[in-house]
């Protein structure tokens, strides 16, 4: 039985990893800046030990990591910036090394090590490179595009109008993964440290074109949904970072060996996009927002 420190435990990837580890019978030290949040309370209800910790507060990191075996590390530039993400990621690696942990599992992004020129991929690459300099055994898991993003933000706004608005051509494939599968795979890696130490693995559960995604969403929501390609110029007015990412998706693409992952790690229980879509509470998600009622 492991005691695993999980950063971002009240967020998507950290929360999924914490739940997968708890379900497997391990102890979880859930690290969060918001220990009083509903998400933190939910983790406590599942048996997690919730601790306050901030990436810019080294004393809190040292205290939270003390007595743990391993660390699941997730960083993000959203809400801050890529420079802050890199600094905080390095601080987290330093704290894990000082605590002499037996294993660090860092979640990055598929292709982040390939010189994508996507800002939030490049910041993750810098953290990966710094991780390689530590004496702590490490593994990098690198998820493809998140399925969960299709149930939020501008995508959800478009679905309310029966449109799948996405900044890619209708026939360009994209590899995808839900956070539940990220958490399940991270838990597998943490439990099989010797097998995965020193490896970097791009992970995805399915591959679909925007046209196929629209068809699957139409079936799941029982609506007539059509794909509409959003111009990259429009995305660029919102975020140069995201525009660079979608340009990379369109011109290079995210090739991940979905079939190989399903063959080699069936215990993860990989979800297809149709599986994921069928599991969403679409009537609740698609209910009119207060501003549109």
CSV table of N, CA and C in Angstrom, one decimal, residues 182-283:
chain,number,residue,atom,x,y,z
A,182,UNK,N,-6.8,9.3,-17.6
A,182,UNK,CA,-5.6,9.8,-17.2
A,182,UNK,C,-5.3,9.4,-15.7
A,183,UNK,N,-6.3,9.5,-14.9
A,183,UNK,CA,-6.2,9.1,-13.5
A,183,UNK,C,-5.9,7.6,-13.3
A,184,UNK,N,-6.7,6.8,-14.1
A,184,UNK,CA,-6.5,5.4,-14.0
A,184,UNK,C,-5.1,5.0,-14.5
A,185,UNK,N,-4.6,5.6,-15.5
A,185,UNK,CA,-3.2,5.3,-16.0
A,185,UNK,C,-2.2,5.8,-15.0
A,186,UNK,N,-2.4,7.0,-14.5
A,186,UNK,CA,-1.4,7.5,-13.5
A,186,UNK,C,-1.3,6.5,-12.3
A,187,UNK,N,-2.5,6.1,-11.8
A,187,UNK,CA,-2.5,5.1,-10.7
A,187,UNK,C,-1.8,3.8,-11.0
A,188,UNK,N,-2.0,3.3,-12.3
A,188,UNK,CA,-1.3,2.2,-12.7
A,188,UNK,C,0.3,2.4,-12.7
A,189,UNK,N,0.7,3.5,-13.2
A,189,UNK,CA,2.1,3.8,-13.2
A,189,UNK,C,2.7,3.9,-11.8
A,190,UNK,N,2.0,4.6,-10.9
A,190,UNK,CA,2.4,4.7,-9.5
A,190,UNK,C,2.5,3.3,-8.8
A,191,UNK,N,1.6,2.4,-9.2
A,191,UNK,CA,1.6,1.1,-8.5
A,191,UNK,C,2.7,0.2,-9.1
A,192,UNK,N,3.2,0.5,-10.3
A,192,UNK,CA,4.2,-0.3,-11.0
A,192,UNK,C,5.4,0.5,-11.3
A,193,UNK,N,5.9,1.1,-10.3
A,193,UNK,CA,7.1,2.0,-10.4
A,193,UNK,C,8.2,1.5,-11.2
A,194,UNK,N,8.6,0.2,-10.9
A,194,UNK,CA,9.8,-0.3,-11.5
A,194,UNK,C,9.7,-0.5,-13.0
A,195,UNK,N,8.4,-0.8,-13.4
A,195,UNK,CA,8.2,-1.0,-14.9
A,195,UNK,C,8.2,0.4,-15.6
A,196,UNK,N,7.9,1.5,-15.0
A,196,UNK,CA,7.7,2.7,-15.7
A,196,UNK,C,8.8,3.8,-15.4
A,197,UNK,N,9.7,3.5,-14.5
A,197,UNK,CA,10.7,4.5,-14.2
A,197,UNK,C,11.5,4.8,-15.4
A,198,UNK,N,11.7,6.2,-15.6
A,198,UNK,CA,12.6,6.6,-16.7
A,198,UNK,C,11.9,6.7,-18.0
A,199,UNK,N,10.6,6.5,-18.1
A,199,UNK,CA,9.8,6.4,-19.3
A,199,UNK,C,8.9,7.7,-19.5
A,200,UNK,N,8.8,8.1,-20.7
A,200,UNK,CA,7.8,9.1,-21.1
A,200,UNK,C,6.8,8.5,-22.1
A,201,UNK,N,5.5,8.6,-21.7
A,201,UNK,CA,4.5,7.9,-22.5
A,201,UNK,C,3.4,8.9,-22.9
A,202,UNK,N,3.2,9.1,-24.2
A,202,UNK,CA,2.0,9.8,-24.7
A,202,UNK,C,0.8,8.9,-24.5
A,203,UNK,N,-0.3,9.4,-24.0
A,203,UNK,CA,-1.5,8.6,-23.8
A,203,UNK,C,-2.7,9.2,-24.4
A,204,UNK,N,-3.6,8.3,-25.0
A,204,UNK,CA,-4.9,8.7,-25.5
A,204,UNK,C,-5.7,7.5,-25.5
A,205,UNK,N,-7.1,7.7,-25.6
A,205,UNK,CA,-8.0,6.6,-25.5
A,205,UNK,C,-8.7,6.4,-26.9
A,206,UNK,N,-8.7,7.4,-27.7
A,206,UNK,CA,-9.5,7.3,-29.0
A,206,UNK,C,-8.9,8.4,-29.9
A,207,UNK,N,-9.3,8.2,-31.2
A,207,UNK,CA,-9.0,9.2,-32.2
A,207,UNK,C,-10.2,9.5,-33.1
A,208,UNK,N,-10.6,10.7,-33.2
A,208,UNK,CA,-11.8,11.1,-34.0
A,208,UNK,C,-11.5,12.4,-34.8
A,209,UNK,N,-12.2,12.5,-35.9
A,209,UNK,CA,-12.2,13.8,-36.6
A,209,UNK,C,-13.3,14.7,-36.0
A,210,UNK,N,-13.3,16.0,-36.2
A,210,UNK,CA,-14.4,16.9,-35.8
A,210,UNK,C,-15.7,16.4,-36.3
A,211,UNK,N,-15.7,15.9,-37.5
A,211,UNK,CA,-17.0,15.5,-38.1
A,211,UNK,C,-17.5,14.3,-37.3
A,212,UNK,N,-16.7,13.4,-37.0
A,212,UNK,CA,-17.1,12.2,-36.2
A,212,UNK,C,-17.5,12.6,-34.8
A,213,UNK,N,-16.8,13.6,-34.2
A,213,UNK,CA,-17.1,14.1,-32.9
A,213,UNK,C,-18.5,14.7,-32.9
A,214,UNK,N,-18.8,15.5,-33.9
A,214,UNK,CA,-20.2,16.1,-34.0
A,214,UNK,C,-21.3,15.0,-34.1
A,215,UNK,N,-21.0,13.9,-34.9
A,215,UNK,CA,-22.0,12.8,-35.0
A,215,UNK,C,-22.2,12.1,-33.7
A,216,UNK,N,-21.1,11.9,-32.9
A,216,UNK,CA,-21.2,11.2,-31.6
A,216,UNK,C,-22.0,12.1,-30.6
A,217,UNK,N,-21.7,13.4,-30.6
A,217,UNK,CA,-22.3,14.3,-29.8
A,217,UNK,C,-23.8,14.4,-30.1
A,218,UNK,N,-24.1,14.4,-31.4
A,218,UNK,CA,-25.5,14.4,-31.8
A,218,UNK,C,-26.3,13.2,-31.3
A,219,UNK,N,-25.7,12.1,-31.4
A,219,UNK,CA,-26.3,10.9,-30.8
A,219,UNK,C,-26.5,10.9,-29.3
A,220,UNK,N,-25.5,11.4,-28.6
A,220,UNK,CA,-25.5,11.4,-27.2
A,220,UNK,C,-26.5,12.5,-26.6
A,221,UNK,N,-26.6,13.6,-27.4
A,221,UNK,CA,-27.5,14.7,-26.9
A,221,UNK,C,-28.9,14.6,-27.5
A,222,UNK,N,-29.1,13.8,-28.5
A,222,UNK,CA,-30.3,13.7,-29.2
A,222,UNK,C,-30.7,15.0,-29.8
A,223,UNK,N,-29.7,15.6,-30.5
A,223,UNK,CA,-29.8,16.9,-31.2
A,223,UNK,C,-29.2,16.8,-32.6
A,224,UNK,N,-29.7,17.7,-33.5
A,224,UNK,CA,-29.0,17.8,-34.8
A,224,UNK,C,-27.8,18.7,-34.6
A,225,UNK,N,-26.6,18.1,-34.5
A,225,UNK,CA,-25.4,18.9,-34.3
A,225,UNK,C,-24.5,18.8,-35.5
A,226,UNK,N,-24.1,20.0,-36.0
A,226,UNK,CA,-23.2,20.0,-37.2
A,226,UNK,C,-21.9,20.7,-36.8
A,227,UNK,N,-20.8,20.2,-37.4
A,227,UNK,CA,-19.5,20.8,-37.1
A,227,UNK,C,-19.4,22.1,-37.8
A,228,UNK,N,-18.8,23.1,-37.2
A,228,UNK,CA,-18.5,24.4,-37.8
A,228,UNK,C,-17.1,24.7,-37.4
A,229,UNK,N,-16.3,24.9,-38.5
A,229,UNK,CA,-14.8,25.2,-38.2
A,229,UNK,C,-14.7,26.7,-37.8
A,230,UNK,N,-14.1,26.9,-36.6
A,230,UNK,CA,-13.9,28.3,-36.1
A,230,UNK,C,-12.5,28.7,-36.7
A,231,UNK,N,-12.5,29.9,-37.3
A,231,UNK,CA,-11.2,30.4,-37.8
A,231,UNK,C,-10.1,30.5,-36.7
A,232,UNK,N,-8.9,30.1,-37.1
A,232,UNK,CA,-7.8,30.3,-36.1
A,232,UNK,C,-7.6,31.8,-35.7
A,233,UNK,N,-7.9,32.7,-36.7
A,233,UNK,CA,-7.8,34.1,-36.4
A,233,UNK,C,-8.7,34.5,-35.2
A,234,UNK,N,-9.9,33.9,-35.2
A,234,UNK,CA,-10.8,34.2,-34.1
A,234,UNK,C,-10.3,33.7,-32.8
A,235,UNK,N,-9.7,32.5,-32.8
A,235,UNK,CA,-9.2,31.9,-31.6
A,235,UNK,C,-8.0,32.8,-31.1
A,236,UNK,N,-7.2,33.3,-32.0
A,236,UNK,CA,-6.0,34.1,-31.7
A,236,UNK,C,-6.4,35.4,-31.0
A,237,UNK,N,-7.6,35.9,-31.3
A,237,UNK,CA,-8.1,37.1,-30.5
A,237,UNK,C,-8.4,36.8,-29.1
A,238,UNK,N,-8.6,35.6,-28.8
A,238,UNK,CA,-8.9,35.1,-27.4
A,238,UNK,C,-7.6,34.7,-26.7
A,239,UNK,N,-6.8,33.9,-27.4
A,239,UNK,CA,-5.6,33.3,-26.8
A,239,UNK,C,-4.6,32.9,-27.9
A,240,UNK,N,-3.5,33.5,-27.9
A,240,UNK,CA,-2.4,33.2,-28.9
A,240,UNK,C,-1.9,31.8,-28.6
A,241,UNK,N,-1.9,31.4,-27.3
A,241,UNK,CA,-1.4,30.1,-26.9
A,241,UNK,C,-2.4,29.0,-27.5
A,242,UNK,N,-3.7,29.1,-27.3
A,242,UNK,CA,-4.6,28.1,-27.8
A,242,UNK,C,-4.6,28.1,-29.3
A,243,UNK,N,-4.5,29.3,-29.9
A,243,UNK,CA,-4.4,29.3,-31.4
A,243,UNK,C,-3.2,28.5,-31.9
A,244,UNK,N,-2.1,28.6,-31.2
A,244,UNK,CA,-0.9,27.9,-31.6
A,244,UNK,C,-1.1,26.4,-31.4
A,245,UNK,N,-1.8,26.0,-30.4
A,245,UNK,CA,-2.1,24.6,-30.1
A,245,UNK,C,-3.0,24.0,-31.2
A,246,UNK,N,-4.0,24.8,-31.6
A,246,UNK,CA,-4.9,24.2,-32.7
A,246,UNK,C,-4.3,24.2,-34.0
A,247,UNK,N,-3.4,25.2,-34.3
A,247,UNK,CA,-2.6,25.2,-35.5
A,247,UNK,C,-1.7,23.9,-35.6
A,248,UNK,N,-1.1,23.6,-34.4
A,248,UNK,CA,-0.3,22.4,-34.3
A,248,UNK,C,-1.2,21.1,-34.6
A,249,UNK,N,-2.3,21.1,-33.9
A,249,UNK,CA,-3.3,19.9,-34.1
A,249,UNK,C,-3.6,19.8,-35.6
A,250,UNK,N,-3.8,20.9,-36.3
A,250,UNK,CA,-4.2,20.8,-37.7
A,250,UNK,C,-3.1,20.5,-38.6
A,251,UNK,N,-1.9,21.1,-38.4
A,251,UNK,CA,-0.8,20.9,-39.4
A,251,UNK,C,0.1,19.7,-39.1
A,252,UNK,N,0.3,19.4,-37.8
A,252,UNK,CA,1.1,18.2,-37.4
A,252,UNK,C,0.3,17.1,-36.9
A,253,UNK,N,-0.6,17.4,-35.9
A,253,UNK,CA,-1.5,16.4,-35.3
A,253,UNK,C,-0.8,15.7,-34.1
A,254,UNK,N,-1.7,15.1,-33.3
A,254,UNK,CA,-1.2,14.4,-32.2
A,254,UNK,C,-1.3,12.9,-32.4
A,255,UNK,N,-0.2,12.3,-32.9
A,255,UNK,CA,-0.2,10.8,-33.1
A,255,UNK,C,0.2,10.1,-31.8
A,256,UNK,N,-0.7,9.3,-31.3
A,256,UNK,CA,-0.6,8.5,-30.1
A,256,UNK,C,-1.0,7.1,-30.5
A,257,UNK,N,-0.3,6.1,-30.0
A,257,UNK,CA,-0.6,4.7,-30.3
A,257,UNK,C,-1.8,4.2,-29.4
A,258,UNK,N,-3.0,4.6,-29.8
A,258,UNK,CA,-4.1,4.2,-29.0
A,258,UNK,C,-4.3,2.7,-29.0
A,259,UNK,N,-4.1,2.1,-30.1
A,259,UNK,CA,-4.3,0.6,-30.1
A,259,UNK,C,-3.3,-0.1,-29.2
A,260,UNK,N,-2.0,0.4,-29.3
A,260,UNK,CA,-1.0,-0.2,-28.4
A,260,UNK,C,-1.3,0.0,-27.0
A,261,UNK,N,-1.8,1.1,-26.6
A,261,UNK,CA,-2.1,1.4,-25.2
A,261,UNK,C,-3.2,0.5,-24.7
A,262,UNK,N,-4.2,0.3,-25.5
A,262,UNK,CA,-5.4,-0.5,-25.2
A,262,UNK,C,-4.9,-2.0,-25.1
A,263,UNK,N,-4.0,-2.4,-25.9
A,263,UNK,CA,-3.5,-3.8,-25.9
A,263,UNK,C,-2.6,-4.0,-24.7
A,264,UNK,N,-1.7,-3.1,-24.4
A,264,UNK,CA,-0.7,-3.3,-23.3
A,264,UNK,C,-1.2,-3.0,-21.9
A,265,UNK,N,-2.3,-2.2,-21.8
A,265,UNK,CA,-2.7,-1.8,-20.5
A,265,UNK,C,-4.3,-1.8,-20.4
A,266,UNK,N,-4.9,-3.0,-20.6
A,266,UNK,CA,-6.3,-3.1,-20.7
A,266,UNK,C,-7.0,-2.8,-19.3
A,267,UNK,N,-6.2,-2.9,-18.2
A,267,UNK,CA,-6.8,-2.7,-16.9
A,267,UNK,C,-7.1,-1.2,-16.7
A,268,UNK,N,-6.7,-0.3,-17.5
A,268,UNK,CA,-7.0,1.1,-17.4
A,268,UNK,C,-8.5,1.3,-17.7
A,269,UNK,N,-9.1,0.4,-18.6
A,269,UNK,CA,-10.5,0.5,-18.9
A,269,UNK,C,-10.7,1.7,-19.8
A,270,UNK,N,-9.9,1.9,-20.8
A,270,UNK,CA,-9.9,3.0,-21.8
A,270,UNK,C,-11.3,3.3,-22.3
A,271,UNK,N,-11.7,4.6,-22.3
A,271,UNK,CA,-13.0,5.0,-22.8
A,271,UNK,C,-12.9,5.6,-24.3
A,272,UNK,N,-13.8,5.1,-25.1
A,272,UNK,CA,-13.9,5.8,-26.4
A,272,UNK,C,-14.6,7.1,-26.3
A,273,UNK,N,-14.6,7.9,-27.3
A,273,UNK,CA,-15.3,9.2,-27.2
A,273,UNK,C,-16.8,8.9,-27.1
A,274,UNK,N,-17.3,7.9,-27.7
A,274,UNK,CA,-18.7,7.6,-27.6
A,274,UNK,C,-19.0,7.2,-26.2
A,275,UNK,N,-18.1,6.4,-25.6
A,275,UNK,CA,-18.3,6.0,-24.2
A,275,UNK,C,-18.4,7.2,-23.3
A,276,UNK,N,-17.5,8.1,-23.5
A,276,UNK,CA,-17.4,9.3,-22.6
A,276,UNK,C,-18.7,10.2,-22.8
A,277,UNK,N,-19.1,10.4,-24.1
A,277,UNK,CA,-20.2,11.2,-24.4
A,277,UNK,C,-21.5,10.6,-23.8
A,278,UNK,N,-21.6,9.3,-23.9
A,278,UNK,CA,-22.8,8.7,-23.3
A,278,UNK,C,-22.9,8.8,-21.8
A,279,UNK,N,-21.8,9.1,-21.2
A,279,UNK,CA,-21.8,9.2,-19.7
A,279,UNK,C,-22.0,10.6,-19.2
A,280,UNK,N,-22.2,11.5,-20.0
A,280,UNK,CA,-22.4,12.9,-19.6
A,280,UNK,C,-23.9,13.2,-19.3
A,281,UNK,N,-24.1,14.1,-18.4
A,281,UNK,CA,-25.5,14.6,-18.0
A,281,UNK,C,-25.9,15.7,-19.0
A,282,UNK,N,-26.1,15.4,-20.2
A,282,UNK,CA,-26.4,16.4,-21.2
A,282,UNK,C,-27.6,17.3,-20.9
A,283,UNK,N,-28.7,16.8,-20.4
A,283,UNK,CA,-29.8,17.7,-20.2
A,283,UNK,C,-29.5,18.8,-19.2
